[in-house]
Short mmCIF file of C-alpha atoms and ligand atoms in Angstrom, two decimals:
data_model
loop_
_atom_site.label_atom_id
_atom_site.label_comp_id
_atom_site.label_asym_id
_atom_site.label_seq_id
_atom_site.Cartn_x
_atom_site.Cartn_y
_atom_site.Cartn_z
CA MET A 1 -15.38 162.30 -207.98
CA LYS A 2 -13.12 161.54 -204.98
CA LYS A 3 -11.09 164.17 -203.16
CA PHE A 4 -8.07 163.64 -200.88
CA TYR A 5 -5.95 166.16 -199.02
CA GLY A 6 -2.19 166.23 -198.47
CA LYS A 7 0.71 168.56 -197.74
CA SER A 8 1.64 170.78 -200.62
CA VAL A 9 5.29 170.81 -201.66
CA TYR A 10 4.90 172.97 -204.74
CA LYS A 11 1.82 175.09 -205.29
CA GLY A 12 1.12 174.29 -208.91
CA ILE A 13 -2.02 172.93 -210.57
CA ALA A 14 -2.25 170.01 -212.99
CA ILE A 15 -4.86 167.91 -214.78
CA GLY A 16 -4.31 164.68 -216.66
CA PRO A 17 -4.17 160.90 -216.56
CA VAL A 18 -2.77 159.10 -213.56
CA MET A 19 0.19 156.71 -213.63
CA VAL A 20 0.56 154.49 -210.56
CA LEU A 21 4.18 153.70 -209.81
CA LYS A 22 4.71 150.51 -207.84
CA HIS A 23 8.10 149.73 -206.35
CA LYS A 24 9.65 146.33 -206.87
CA SER A 25 10.58 144.65 -203.60
CA LYS A 26 14.30 144.21 -203.02
CA ASN A 27 15.51 140.91 -204.37
CA ILE A 28 18.26 139.74 -202.06
CA ASN A 29 18.41 135.99 -202.41
CA SER A 30 22.11 135.17 -201.95
CA ARG A 31 22.51 135.91 -198.27
CA LYS A 32 25.42 133.73 -197.16
CA SER A 33 28.98 133.81 -198.43
CA SER A 34 32.10 132.06 -197.21
CA ASP A 35 34.50 134.35 -199.07
CA PRO A 36 34.50 137.71 -197.28
CA ASP A 37 37.47 139.09 -199.27
CA MET A 38 35.65 138.51 -202.53
CA GLU A 39 32.47 140.14 -201.12
CA ILE A 40 34.45 143.18 -199.97
CA GLU A 41 35.98 143.45 -203.44
CA ARG A 42 32.43 143.33 -204.85
CA VAL A 43 31.42 146.19 -202.56
CA LYS A 44 34.29 148.26 -203.96
CA GLN A 45 33.19 147.55 -207.53
CA GLY A 46 29.57 148.35 -206.63
CA ILE A 47 30.61 151.67 -205.17
CA ARG A 48 32.51 152.57 -208.34
CA LYS A 49 29.44 151.82 -210.43
CA ALA A 50 27.09 153.70 -208.09
CA ARG A 51 29.45 156.67 -208.10
CA GLY A 52 29.24 156.84 -211.89
CA GLN A 53 25.44 156.70 -211.79
CA LEU A 54 25.30 159.47 -209.21
CA GLN A 55 27.53 161.65 -211.38
CA THR A 56 25.07 161.19 -214.27
CA LEU A 57 22.14 162.08 -212.01
CA TYR A 58 24.06 165.11 -210.73
CA GLU A 59 24.45 166.38 -214.28
CA LYS A 60 20.76 165.80 -215.10
CA ALA A 61 19.64 167.52 -211.90
CA ALA A 62 21.99 170.46 -212.50
CA ALA A 63 20.46 170.97 -215.93
CA GLU A 64 16.85 170.69 -214.72
CA ALA A 65 16.85 171.93 -211.15
CA GLY A 66 20.01 174.05 -210.96
CA GLU A 67 23.17 173.55 -208.91
CA ASP A 68 21.24 173.78 -205.62
CA GLY A 69 18.96 170.93 -206.62
CA ALA A 70 21.86 168.88 -207.93
CA ALA A 71 23.77 169.25 -204.65
CA ILE A 72 21.61 166.40 -203.36
CA PHE A 73 23.61 163.98 -205.46
CA THR A 74 26.89 165.24 -204.08
CA VAL A 75 25.44 164.43 -200.65
CA HIS A 76 24.55 160.96 -201.96
CA GLN A 77 28.13 160.44 -203.15
CA MET A 78 29.35 161.38 -199.70
CA LEU A 79 26.89 159.00 -198.04
CA LEU A 80 27.94 156.24 -200.43
CA GLU A 81 31.53 156.61 -199.30
CA ASP A 82 30.77 157.33 -195.67
CA GLU A 83 33.31 155.48 -193.53
CA GLU A 84 30.79 154.46 -190.88
CA TYR A 85 28.39 153.04 -193.45
CA LEU A 86 31.13 151.17 -195.31
CA GLY A 87 32.62 150.00 -191.99
CA ALA A 88 29.23 148.54 -191.04
CA VAL A 89 28.96 146.79 -194.44
CA THR A 90 32.45 145.27 -194.08
CA ASP A 91 31.77 144.22 -190.48
CA LEU A 92 28.57 142.44 -191.47
CA ILE A 93 30.39 140.61 -194.28
CA ARG A 94 33.20 139.47 -191.98
CA THR A 95 31.29 138.71 -188.78
CA LYS A 96 28.04 137.33 -190.20
CA GLN A 97 29.55 135.80 -193.35
CA VAL A 98 26.90 137.41 -195.55
CA SER A 99 26.97 138.55 -199.16
CA ALA A 100 27.91 142.11 -200.20
CA LYS A 101 24.31 142.75 -201.31
CA TYR A 102 22.82 141.56 -198.06
CA ALA A 103 25.33 143.54 -195.96
CA ALA A 104 24.75 146.75 -197.96
CA ALA A 105 20.98 146.42 -197.53
CA MET A 106 21.20 145.63 -193.81
CA ALA A 107 23.60 148.48 -193.06
CA GLY A 108 21.34 150.84 -195.07
CA ASP A 109 18.29 149.77 -193.05
CA GLN A 110 20.16 150.22 -189.75
CA PHE A 111 21.49 153.69 -190.62
CA SER A 112 18.23 154.98 -192.04
CA ALA A 113 16.38 153.73 -188.93
CA ILE A 114 18.82 155.72 -186.74
CA PHE A 115 18.18 158.91 -188.75
CA ALA A 116 14.41 158.32 -188.90
CA GLY A 117 14.39 158.22 -185.09
CA MET A 118 16.13 161.58 -184.69
CA GLU A 119 14.24 164.58 -183.32
CA ASP A 120 15.57 167.14 -185.76
CA ASP A 121 13.24 167.21 -188.80
CA TYR A 122 16.16 167.87 -191.11
CA MET A 123 18.09 164.80 -189.88
CA LYS A 124 14.90 162.72 -189.95
CA ALA A 125 14.46 163.55 -193.60
CA ARG A 126 18.00 162.25 -194.33
CA ALA A 127 16.76 158.68 -193.61
CA GLU A 128 15.25 158.72 -197.09
CA ASP A 129 18.59 159.67 -198.66
CA ILE A 130 20.40 156.86 -196.88
CA ARG A 131 17.78 154.36 -198.04
CA ASP A 132 18.09 155.71 -201.57
CA VAL A 133 21.89 155.35 -201.56
CA SER A 134 21.93 151.86 -200.09
CA ASN A 135 19.21 150.69 -202.54
CA ARG A 136 21.39 152.01 -205.35
CA LEU A 137 24.40 150.09 -204.06
CA VAL A 138 22.30 146.93 -203.73
CA ARG A 139 21.05 147.33 -207.32
CA CYS A 140 24.62 147.80 -208.55
CA LEU A 141 25.71 144.68 -206.66
CA SER A 142 22.81 142.73 -208.19
CA GLY A 143 23.71 143.87 -211.68
CA GLU A 144 20.35 145.65 -212.01
CA GLY A 145 20.15 148.95 -213.89
CA GLU A 146 18.19 152.03 -212.86
CA GLY A 147 14.39 151.66 -212.87
CA ASP A 148 12.64 152.92 -215.96
CA PHE A 149 11.21 156.33 -215.22
CA ARG A 150 10.77 157.48 -218.79
CA PHE A 151 7.05 157.72 -219.32
CA LYS A 152 5.54 157.74 -222.79
CA GLU A 153 2.76 160.22 -222.10
CA PRO A 154 2.55 163.12 -219.64
CA ALA A 155 0.98 161.84 -216.41
CA ILE A 156 0.29 162.54 -212.75
CA ILE A 157 2.58 160.14 -210.92
CA ILE A 158 1.04 158.44 -207.89
CA ALA A 159 3.34 156.44 -205.61
CA ASP A 160 3.73 155.19 -202.10
CA ASP A 161 6.93 157.21 -201.81
CA LEU A 162 9.60 158.54 -204.18
CA SER A 163 13.33 158.76 -203.70
CA PRO A 164 15.36 161.75 -204.95
CA SER A 165 17.01 159.51 -207.58
CA GLU A 166 13.67 158.36 -208.90
CA THR A 167 12.37 161.91 -209.02
CA VAL A 168 15.31 163.30 -210.96
CA GLN A 169 15.31 160.45 -213.46
CA MET A 170 11.81 161.31 -214.54
CA ASP A 171 11.46 163.28 -217.72
CA LYS A 172 10.24 166.63 -216.42
CA GLU A 173 8.15 167.20 -219.55
CA LYS A 174 6.21 164.00 -218.88
CA VAL A 175 5.48 164.62 -215.21
CA LEU A 176 2.36 166.70 -214.69
CA ALA A 177 2.38 166.28 -210.91
CA LEU A 178 3.62 164.02 -208.13
CA VAL A 179 1.37 162.62 -205.40
CA THR A 180 2.74 160.35 -202.68
CA ILE A 181 1.31 158.67 -199.61
CA HIS A 182 4.49 159.22 -197.58
CA GLY A 183 7.31 161.76 -197.67
CA SER A 184 8.37 164.86 -195.79
CA LEU A 185 8.45 168.54 -196.73
CA ASN A 186 12.17 168.65 -195.91
CA SER A 187 13.13 165.63 -197.95
CA HIS A 188 15.36 165.99 -200.95
CA THR A 189 12.56 164.63 -203.09
CA SER A 190 10.46 167.61 -202.01
CA ILE A 191 13.36 170.01 -202.57
CA LEU A 192 13.85 168.65 -206.08
CA ALA A 193 10.15 168.80 -206.89
CA ARG A 194 10.12 172.46 -205.85
CA MET A 195 13.20 173.27 -207.86
CA MET A 196 11.73 171.50 -210.88
CA ASN A 197 8.43 173.39 -210.40
CA ILE A 198 6.37 170.19 -210.34
CA PRO A 199 3.01 170.43 -208.54
CA THR A 200 3.52 167.97 -205.69
CA LEU A 201 1.47 166.67 -202.79
CA ILE A 202 2.81 164.38 -200.09
CA GLY A 203 1.17 162.58 -197.17
CA VAL A 204 -2.02 161.90 -199.16
CA PRO A 205 -3.93 159.01 -197.55
CA LEU A 206 -4.54 156.96 -200.69
CA ASP A 207 -5.25 153.28 -201.15
CA LEU A 208 -3.06 152.48 -204.17
CA GLY A 209 -5.11 149.35 -204.81
CA LYS A 210 -8.09 151.54 -205.69
CA ILE A 211 -6.28 153.82 -208.12
CA ARG A 212 -5.87 152.73 -211.70
CA THR A 213 -3.33 153.97 -214.21
CA GLY A 214 -5.22 155.98 -216.82
CA MET A 215 -7.79 157.44 -214.42
CA ARG A 216 -8.20 161.25 -214.76
CA ALA A 217 -7.19 163.48 -211.85
CA VAL A 218 -6.72 167.09 -210.85
CA VAL A 219 -3.85 168.04 -208.51
CA ASP A 220 -4.26 171.39 -206.82
CA GLY A 221 -1.10 172.31 -204.93
CA ILE A 222 -2.59 175.63 -203.85
CA GLU A 223 -5.47 173.98 -201.98
CA GLY A 224 -3.42 170.84 -201.19
CA GLU A 225 -5.89 168.46 -202.79
CA VAL A 226 -6.10 165.77 -205.43
CA ILE A 227 -9.42 164.92 -207.09
CA PHE A 228 -9.82 161.60 -208.92
CA GLU A 229 -12.34 161.38 -211.75
CA PRO A 230 -13.35 165.07 -211.48
CA ASP A 231 -16.56 166.15 -213.21
CA GLU A 232 -16.45 168.37 -216.29
CA SER A 233 -17.06 171.66 -214.43
CA VAL A 234 -14.02 171.00 -212.17
CA CYS A 235 -11.90 170.15 -215.24
CA GLU A 236 -12.99 173.34 -217.01
CA GLU A 237 -12.27 175.51 -213.96
CA THR A 238 -8.88 173.81 -213.50
CA ARG A 239 -7.87 174.43 -217.14
CA LYS A 240 -8.65 178.13 -216.72
CA ARG A 241 -6.60 178.33 -213.53
CA ILE A 242 -3.67 176.54 -215.16
CA TRP A 243 -3.73 179.02 -218.01
CA SER A 244 -3.74 182.05 -215.74
CA GLU A 245 -0.97 180.58 -213.52
CA GLN A 246 1.12 179.91 -216.64
CA GLU A 247 0.73 183.49 -217.82
CA LYS A 248 1.82 184.83 -214.43
CA ARG A 249 4.72 182.43 -214.22
CA LYS A 250 5.97 183.22 -217.70
CA LEU A 251 6.43 186.85 -216.77
CA LEU A 252 8.09 186.01 -213.50
CA GLN A 253 10.29 183.23 -214.81
CA GLU A 254 11.93 185.80 -217.00
CA MET A 255 13.10 187.59 -213.88
CA LYS A 256 14.35 184.53 -212.00
CA GLY A 257 18.09 184.25 -211.59
CA LYS A 258 18.56 187.79 -212.93
CA ASP A 259 20.48 190.44 -211.04
CA THR A 260 18.50 193.16 -209.35
CA VAL A 261 20.30 196.05 -210.95
CA THR A 262 19.30 199.35 -212.55
CA ARG A 263 20.31 200.15 -216.14
CA SER A 264 23.09 202.38 -214.84
CA GLY A 265 24.45 199.43 -212.85
CA ARG A 266 23.21 200.22 -209.32
CA LYS A 267 22.62 196.98 -207.43
CA MET A 268 19.85 196.48 -204.89
CA LYS A 269 18.79 193.41 -202.98
CA ILE A 270 15.18 192.26 -203.03
CA CYS A 271 14.45 190.09 -200.03
CA ALA A 272 11.21 188.66 -198.72
CA ASN A 273 9.22 189.19 -195.51
CA ILE A 274 7.88 186.11 -193.80
CA SER A 275 5.53 185.63 -190.90
CA SER A 276 5.65 181.87 -190.61
CA ILE A 277 7.98 179.02 -191.43
CA SER A 278 5.69 177.79 -194.17
CA ASP A 279 6.30 181.07 -196.06
CA VAL A 280 9.91 180.01 -196.68
CA GLU A 281 8.79 177.97 -199.65
CA SER A 282 7.50 181.03 -201.46
CA VAL A 283 10.73 182.90 -200.68
CA LEU A 284 12.64 180.29 -202.70
CA GLU A 285 9.97 180.01 -205.34
CA ASN A 286 10.17 183.75 -206.00
CA ASP A 287 13.95 183.76 -206.05
CA ALA A 288 14.32 186.35 -203.28
CA ASP A 289 17.87 187.37 -202.40
CA GLY A 290 17.18 186.36 -198.81
CA ILE A 291 14.75 187.00 -195.96
CA GLY A 292 14.73 190.66 -194.95
CA LEU A 293 12.23 190.29 -192.12
CA PHE A 294 11.23 187.14 -190.32
CA ARG A 295 8.53 188.23 -187.85
CA SER A 296 9.55 185.81 -185.10
CA GLU A 297 6.46 186.61 -183.04
CA CYS A 298 4.65 184.05 -185.21
CA LEU A 299 6.25 181.42 -182.96
CA TYR A 300 4.66 183.02 -179.92
CA LEU A 301 1.14 183.62 -181.21
CA GLU A 302 -1.84 181.25 -181.16
CA ARG A 303 -0.52 179.02 -178.40
CA ASP A 304 -0.93 178.66 -174.65
CA ASP A 305 2.62 179.06 -173.41
CA PHE A 306 6.03 180.43 -174.34
CA PRO A 307 7.91 178.51 -177.02
CA GLY A 308 11.00 176.94 -175.44
CA GLU A 309 14.59 177.46 -176.54
CA GLU A 310 14.80 174.11 -178.33
CA GLU A 311 11.60 174.65 -180.29
CA GLN A 312 12.77 178.09 -181.37
CA PHE A 313 16.25 176.80 -182.23
CA GLN A 314 14.76 174.09 -184.46
CA ALA A 315 12.55 176.60 -186.25
CA TYR A 316 15.29 179.18 -186.85
CA ALA A 317 17.84 176.53 -187.86
CA GLN A 318 15.38 175.04 -190.33
CA VAL A 319 14.85 178.41 -192.03
CA LEU A 320 18.60 179.11 -192.08
CA ARG A 321 19.46 175.72 -193.53
CA THR A 322 16.79 176.08 -196.19
CA LEU A 323 18.12 179.48 -197.24
CA GLY A 324 21.75 178.23 -197.29
CA ALA A 325 24.14 181.09 -197.99
CA LYS A 326 21.36 183.65 -198.41
CA LYS A 327 20.92 186.18 -195.63
CA VAL A 328 18.08 185.70 -193.13
CA ILE A 329 17.16 188.64 -190.89
CA ILE A 330 15.21 187.47 -187.88
CA ARG A 331 13.54 190.18 -185.87
CA THR A 332 13.30 189.51 -182.16
CA LEU A 333 9.91 189.28 -180.53
CA ASP A 334 7.63 192.18 -181.51
CA ILE A 335 4.59 191.39 -179.41
CA GLY A 336 2.06 193.82 -177.93
CA ALA A 337 -0.43 196.25 -179.47
CA ASP A 338 -2.34 194.27 -182.13
CA LYS A 339 -0.27 191.11 -181.55
CA GLN A 340 -1.52 189.61 -178.30
CA ALA A 341 -0.93 186.27 -176.60
CA ASP A 342 -2.83 185.65 -173.36
CA TYR A 343 0.03 183.94 -171.56
CA PHE A 344 2.07 187.17 -171.68
CA GLN A 345 -0.64 188.55 -169.37
CA LEU A 346 -0.28 192.03 -170.80
CA GLU A 347 -2.52 194.55 -169.12
CA LYS A 348 -5.13 196.48 -171.07
CA GLU A 349 -3.66 199.81 -172.08
CA GLN A 350 -5.07 203.17 -173.15
CA ASN A 351 -2.60 203.45 -176.05
CA PRO A 352 -1.34 199.96 -176.83
CA ALA A 353 0.59 201.03 -179.96
CA MET A 354 2.61 203.31 -177.72
CA GLY A 355 2.60 200.88 -174.85
CA TYR A 356 4.37 197.92 -173.38
CA ARG A 357 5.51 196.11 -176.51
CA ALA A 358 8.39 194.71 -178.57
CA ILE A 359 11.86 195.49 -177.22
CA ARG A 360 10.32 197.07 -174.13
CA ILE A 361 8.94 193.68 -173.05
CA CYS A 362 12.27 192.04 -173.85
CA LEU A 363 14.22 194.51 -171.72
CA LYS A 364 11.77 194.37 -168.82
CA GLN A 365 11.46 190.57 -168.92
CA PRO A 366 14.98 189.51 -169.90
CA ASP A 367 14.30 185.81 -169.30
CA ILE A 368 11.95 185.78 -172.31
CA PHE A 369 14.52 187.70 -174.37
CA LYS A 370 17.44 185.50 -173.31
CA THR A 371 15.63 182.32 -174.34
CA GLN A 372 15.12 183.76 -177.80
CA LEU A 373 18.68 185.06 -178.09
CA ARG A 374 20.11 181.68 -177.04
CA ALA A 375 18.03 179.96 -179.72
CA LEU A 376 19.07 182.53 -182.32
CA PHE A 377 22.79 182.44 -181.55
CA ARG A 378 22.79 178.64 -181.59
CA ALA A 379 20.91 178.61 -184.89
CA ALA A 380 23.35 181.15 -186.38
CA VAL A 381 25.82 178.30 -186.84
CA HIS A 382 23.49 176.81 -189.47
CA GLY A 383 23.34 179.65 -191.98
CA ASN A 384 23.71 183.33 -192.70
CA LEU A 385 21.80 184.98 -189.86
CA CYS A 386 21.31 188.65 -188.95
CA VAL A 387 19.28 189.65 -185.91
CA MET A 388 17.39 192.90 -185.60
CA TYR A 389 15.66 194.61 -182.73
CA PRO A 390 12.26 196.32 -183.12
CA MET A 391 10.86 199.60 -181.75
CA ILE A 392 14.18 201.17 -180.80
CA THR A 393 13.99 204.73 -179.51
CA SER A 394 17.35 205.29 -177.76
CA THR A 395 21.01 204.36 -177.63
CA GLU A 396 20.49 203.24 -174.01
CA GLU A 397 18.15 200.52 -175.23
CA VAL A 398 20.83 199.26 -177.60
CA GLU A 399 23.40 199.29 -174.78
CA LYS A 400 21.03 197.27 -172.58
CA ILE A 401 20.49 194.80 -175.42
CA TYR A 402 24.25 194.38 -175.88
CA LYS A 403 24.65 193.76 -172.14
CA ILE A 404 22.10 190.94 -172.33
CA VAL A 405 23.80 189.63 -175.49
CA GLU A 406 27.10 189.49 -173.54
CA GLU A 407 25.42 187.53 -170.73
CA VAL A 408 23.94 185.04 -173.20
CA LYS A 409 27.33 184.71 -174.90
CA GLY A 410 28.99 184.01 -171.54
CA GLU A 411 26.41 181.33 -170.68
CA LEU A 412 26.71 179.57 -174.04
CA SER A 413 30.53 179.63 -173.89
CA ALA A 414 30.56 178.28 -170.32
CA GLU A 415 28.30 175.41 -171.40
CA GLN A 416 30.47 174.83 -174.50
CA THR A 417 27.38 175.09 -176.67
CA ALA A 418 28.08 175.87 -180.33
CA TYR A 419 26.94 179.40 -181.23
CA LYS A 420 27.78 182.42 -183.33
CA ILE A 421 27.04 186.08 -182.76
CA PRO A 422 25.34 187.29 -185.93
CA GLU A 423 25.30 190.81 -187.39
CA GLN A 424 23.00 192.90 -185.23
CA GLY A 425 20.85 195.73 -186.56
CA VAL A 426 17.96 197.87 -185.43
CA MET A 427 14.62 198.71 -186.93
CA ILE A 428 14.14 202.36 -187.69
CA GLU A 429 10.44 202.70 -187.06
CA THR A 430 10.15 205.53 -184.56
CA PRO A 431 10.87 209.21 -185.24
CA ALA A 432 13.29 209.09 -182.29
CA ALA A 433 15.36 206.41 -184.00
CA VAL A 434 15.52 208.52 -187.14
CA MET A 435 16.67 211.61 -185.24
CA ILE A 436 19.49 209.71 -183.50
CA SER A 437 20.21 207.49 -186.51
CA ASP A 438 23.82 208.72 -186.71
CA GLU A 439 24.47 207.47 -183.18
CA LEU A 440 22.59 204.22 -183.80
CA ALA A 441 24.55 203.66 -187.00
CA ARG A 442 27.80 203.82 -185.07
CA MET A 443 26.60 201.16 -182.63
CA THR A 444 24.98 198.66 -185.00
CA ASP A 445 25.68 196.66 -188.16
CA PHE A 446 22.65 197.70 -190.22
CA PHE A 447 19.28 199.44 -190.30
CA SER A 448 15.96 198.14 -191.50
CA ILE A 449 13.31 200.83 -191.88
CA GLY A 450 9.85 199.80 -190.69
CA THR A 451 7.70 202.24 -192.62
CA ASN A 452 4.44 200.84 -191.24
CA ASP A 453 5.16 201.99 -187.71
CA LEU A 454 7.26 204.93 -188.82
CA THR A 455 4.21 206.30 -190.63
CA GLN A 456 1.96 205.65 -187.63
CA TYR A 457 4.27 207.36 -185.14
CA THR A 458 5.33 210.24 -187.37
CA LEU A 459 1.85 211.17 -188.54
CA ALA A 460 0.21 210.29 -185.20
CA VAL A 461 -2.22 208.02 -187.06
CA ASP A 462 -3.19 204.70 -185.52
CA ARG A 463 -2.43 202.15 -188.24
CA GLN A 464 -5.21 199.89 -186.92
CA ASN A 465 -7.96 202.47 -187.15
CA GLU A 466 -9.87 202.08 -190.42
CA LYS A 467 -11.47 205.51 -190.00
CA LEU A 468 -8.03 207.06 -190.36
CA ASP A 469 -7.12 205.37 -193.63
CA ASP A 470 -7.28 208.68 -195.49
CA PHE A 471 -4.79 210.20 -193.06
CA TYR A 472 -2.35 207.28 -193.14
CA ASN A 473 -0.12 208.53 -195.93
CA PRO A 474 3.29 206.85 -196.14
CA HIS A 475 4.09 209.06 -199.16
CA HIS A 476 4.06 212.07 -196.82
CA GLU A 477 7.18 214.13 -197.37
CA ALA A 478 7.99 213.78 -193.66
CA ILE A 479 8.30 210.02 -194.04
CA LEU A 480 10.38 210.20 -197.21
CA ARG A 481 12.77 212.70 -195.60
CA MET A 482 13.09 210.44 -192.58
CA ILE A 483 13.96 207.50 -194.78
CA ARG A 484 16.63 209.60 -196.50
CA MET A 485 18.00 210.76 -193.17
CA ALA A 486 18.27 207.24 -191.80
CA ALA A 487 19.89 206.03 -195.04
CA ASP A 488 22.44 208.88 -194.98
CA SER A 489 23.33 208.11 -191.36
CA ALA A 490 23.83 204.43 -192.09
CA HIS A 491 26.02 205.12 -195.11
CA LYS A 492 28.07 207.73 -193.25
CA TYR A 493 29.25 204.93 -190.98
CA GLY A 494 29.60 202.37 -193.74
CA LYS A 495 26.51 200.41 -192.73
CA TRP A 496 23.81 199.10 -195.04
CA VAL A 497 20.15 200.02 -194.91
CA GLY A 498 17.00 198.24 -195.99
CA ILE A 499 13.28 198.94 -195.96
CA CYS A 500 11.07 196.15 -194.64
CA GLY A 501 7.78 198.02 -194.21
CA GLU A 502 5.05 197.82 -196.86
CA LEU A 503 6.28 200.97 -198.56
CA GLY A 504 9.30 199.05 -199.83
CA ALA A 505 7.02 197.31 -202.35
CA ASP A 506 5.50 200.51 -203.70
CA PRO A 507 6.65 200.73 -207.34
CA GLU A 508 5.96 204.47 -207.40
CA LEU A 509 8.79 204.98 -204.93
CA THR A 510 11.31 202.44 -206.19
CA GLU A 511 13.21 205.03 -208.20
CA ARG A 512 13.33 207.39 -205.25
CA PHE A 513 14.63 204.63 -202.96
CA ALA A 514 17.32 203.76 -205.50
CA GLU A 515 18.38 207.43 -205.59
CA MET A 516 18.57 207.47 -201.79
CA GLY A 517 20.97 204.54 -201.98
CA ILE A 518 18.69 202.07 -200.16
CA ASP A 519 20.62 198.79 -200.28
CA GLU A 520 17.77 196.36 -199.77
CA LEU A 521 14.01 196.22 -200.10
CA SER A 522 12.20 193.45 -198.25
CA VAL A 523 8.70 192.75 -199.47
CA SER A 524 6.09 190.00 -199.53
CA PRO A 525 7.40 187.03 -201.56
CA SER A 526 4.97 187.56 -204.43
CA MET A 527 6.30 191.11 -204.93
CA VAL A 528 9.97 190.07 -205.29
CA LEU A 529 9.99 189.40 -209.03
CA PRO A 530 7.70 192.28 -210.08
CA LEU A 531 9.97 194.61 -208.11
CA ARG A 532 13.10 193.13 -209.68
CA LYS A 533 11.53 193.85 -213.06
CA ARG A 534 10.83 197.43 -211.98
CA ILE A 535 14.40 197.99 -210.77
CA ARG A 536 15.88 196.58 -213.97
CA GLU A 537 13.84 199.16 -215.90
CA LEU A 538 15.15 202.11 -213.85
CA PRO A 539 17.72 204.43 -215.48
C1 PEP B 601 7.00 198.10 -189.78
O1 PEP B 601 6.59 198.63 -188.76
O2 PEP B 601 7.14 198.70 -190.87
C2 PEP B 601 7.35 196.68 -189.77
C3 PEP B 601 7.94 196.11 -190.78
O3 PEP B 601 7.00 195.95 -188.68
P1 PEP B 601 5.52 195.43 -188.37
O4 PEP B 601 4.65 195.71 -189.55
O5 PEP B 601 5.63 193.98 -188.06
O6 PEP B 601 5.16 196.26 -187.18
MG1 MG B 602 6.83 197.68 -186.81
#
């Protein structure tokens, strides 16, 4: 039994025989050519052929991975006809007197090396797409067809690396899992594997020479491990886990892609809460309508110094790009109380939950706040961002926030940095915010009700104190009336209102929330589909 670890792309489990996929090396023998016009004509013919192949792959991907997964092949068509790439191919043919094949391969290598060297993880991952497209063009110019990715028996595919085209050509029914030595979580191969629900591990340090086709293996995407030649007890345990995962998935698959709507036609959005960038995967997997709460403090915790603007920008932009058109609500820094980071040098307090925390830190130390706002506004260009501010207790706080927002806007404009001011909302998680919710609704774009803190502050029960668990009752009529009051205020001014505290996932209250007209519930990713099911059963 031999175990290896890698990065998990899709958290599924599989057991079965291994199939080692070895790539043929590129066969570019005819390098020189003295007839550049003929070579350029060949390039044009090659592009026509490659375009046709990409259209076929687009259709296969759309059927198996949905339109989002298939979009990869539209990107490939664009890369194939990219003027800079084709210009480089033509230049090489004319100046170096080389063949169309050789020029296409060289230009592909040059362009993918440029992208591989970029800092942005998203751009880095595009190197693989460029390589995939130029290899396709080379194959078309050589008269070679697509590789044969139709396997006879279901197998766990082990490879050095896989391109998106190779992945989509595989017969989904015959692929138990994918395991590669290289690859990135942002690559289109990974995106496709996720969309196709194939258990996939990348970055597994394997020696392909030591792995034989036909060997038995277990791929565990939850633990991020692959076990070759597992003993019988591991196989038995794995079969049981596969069965229970399949049962769970069957129920949830039924809910995927369905509208979140009651039987009488009332629509609600079910979004997901995330506390780290790696949670984004499960947001997509559970088909959430968006991210209703991204606790941005995760970027500030467990480190020795403040995260810089660039680091934050990259993180926010990555989440926004991954979610595409879906809404992402990022909450500004909510540090303090139970969330401590030494470098903030926060003093010990008698009542930390009621102390120097969240928006209070941001308003008192605007440099920290401005860095985050700059990163957020820059990232807003890359997706559908909303920003919300935590622990609001007064309209003066909102005015102060807007003043800082104006300053940040001025700075970004003066520097000619691309940015966008997103919708701005506030969290309703203090009784004060509820009582002035009509005024807050006038000033903001939306509300998100934080029932965890709202319960703590309304009932005067420390949410951290285990001894008080019996007194921490979010079903208390006071809390439910507050939620209704905040919702009524928001709607009076034509604003939308969501619940992002834990209470949002409580199925006993879903009907009541629907009656109150709550527009959005944001819950942990695994609760999205069960809640959608619940809402669809409501009258
Ligand atoms: C809340 O208070 O309900 C909330 C969502 O915020 P947090 O749990 O992060 O304090
Ligand atoms: Mg809170």
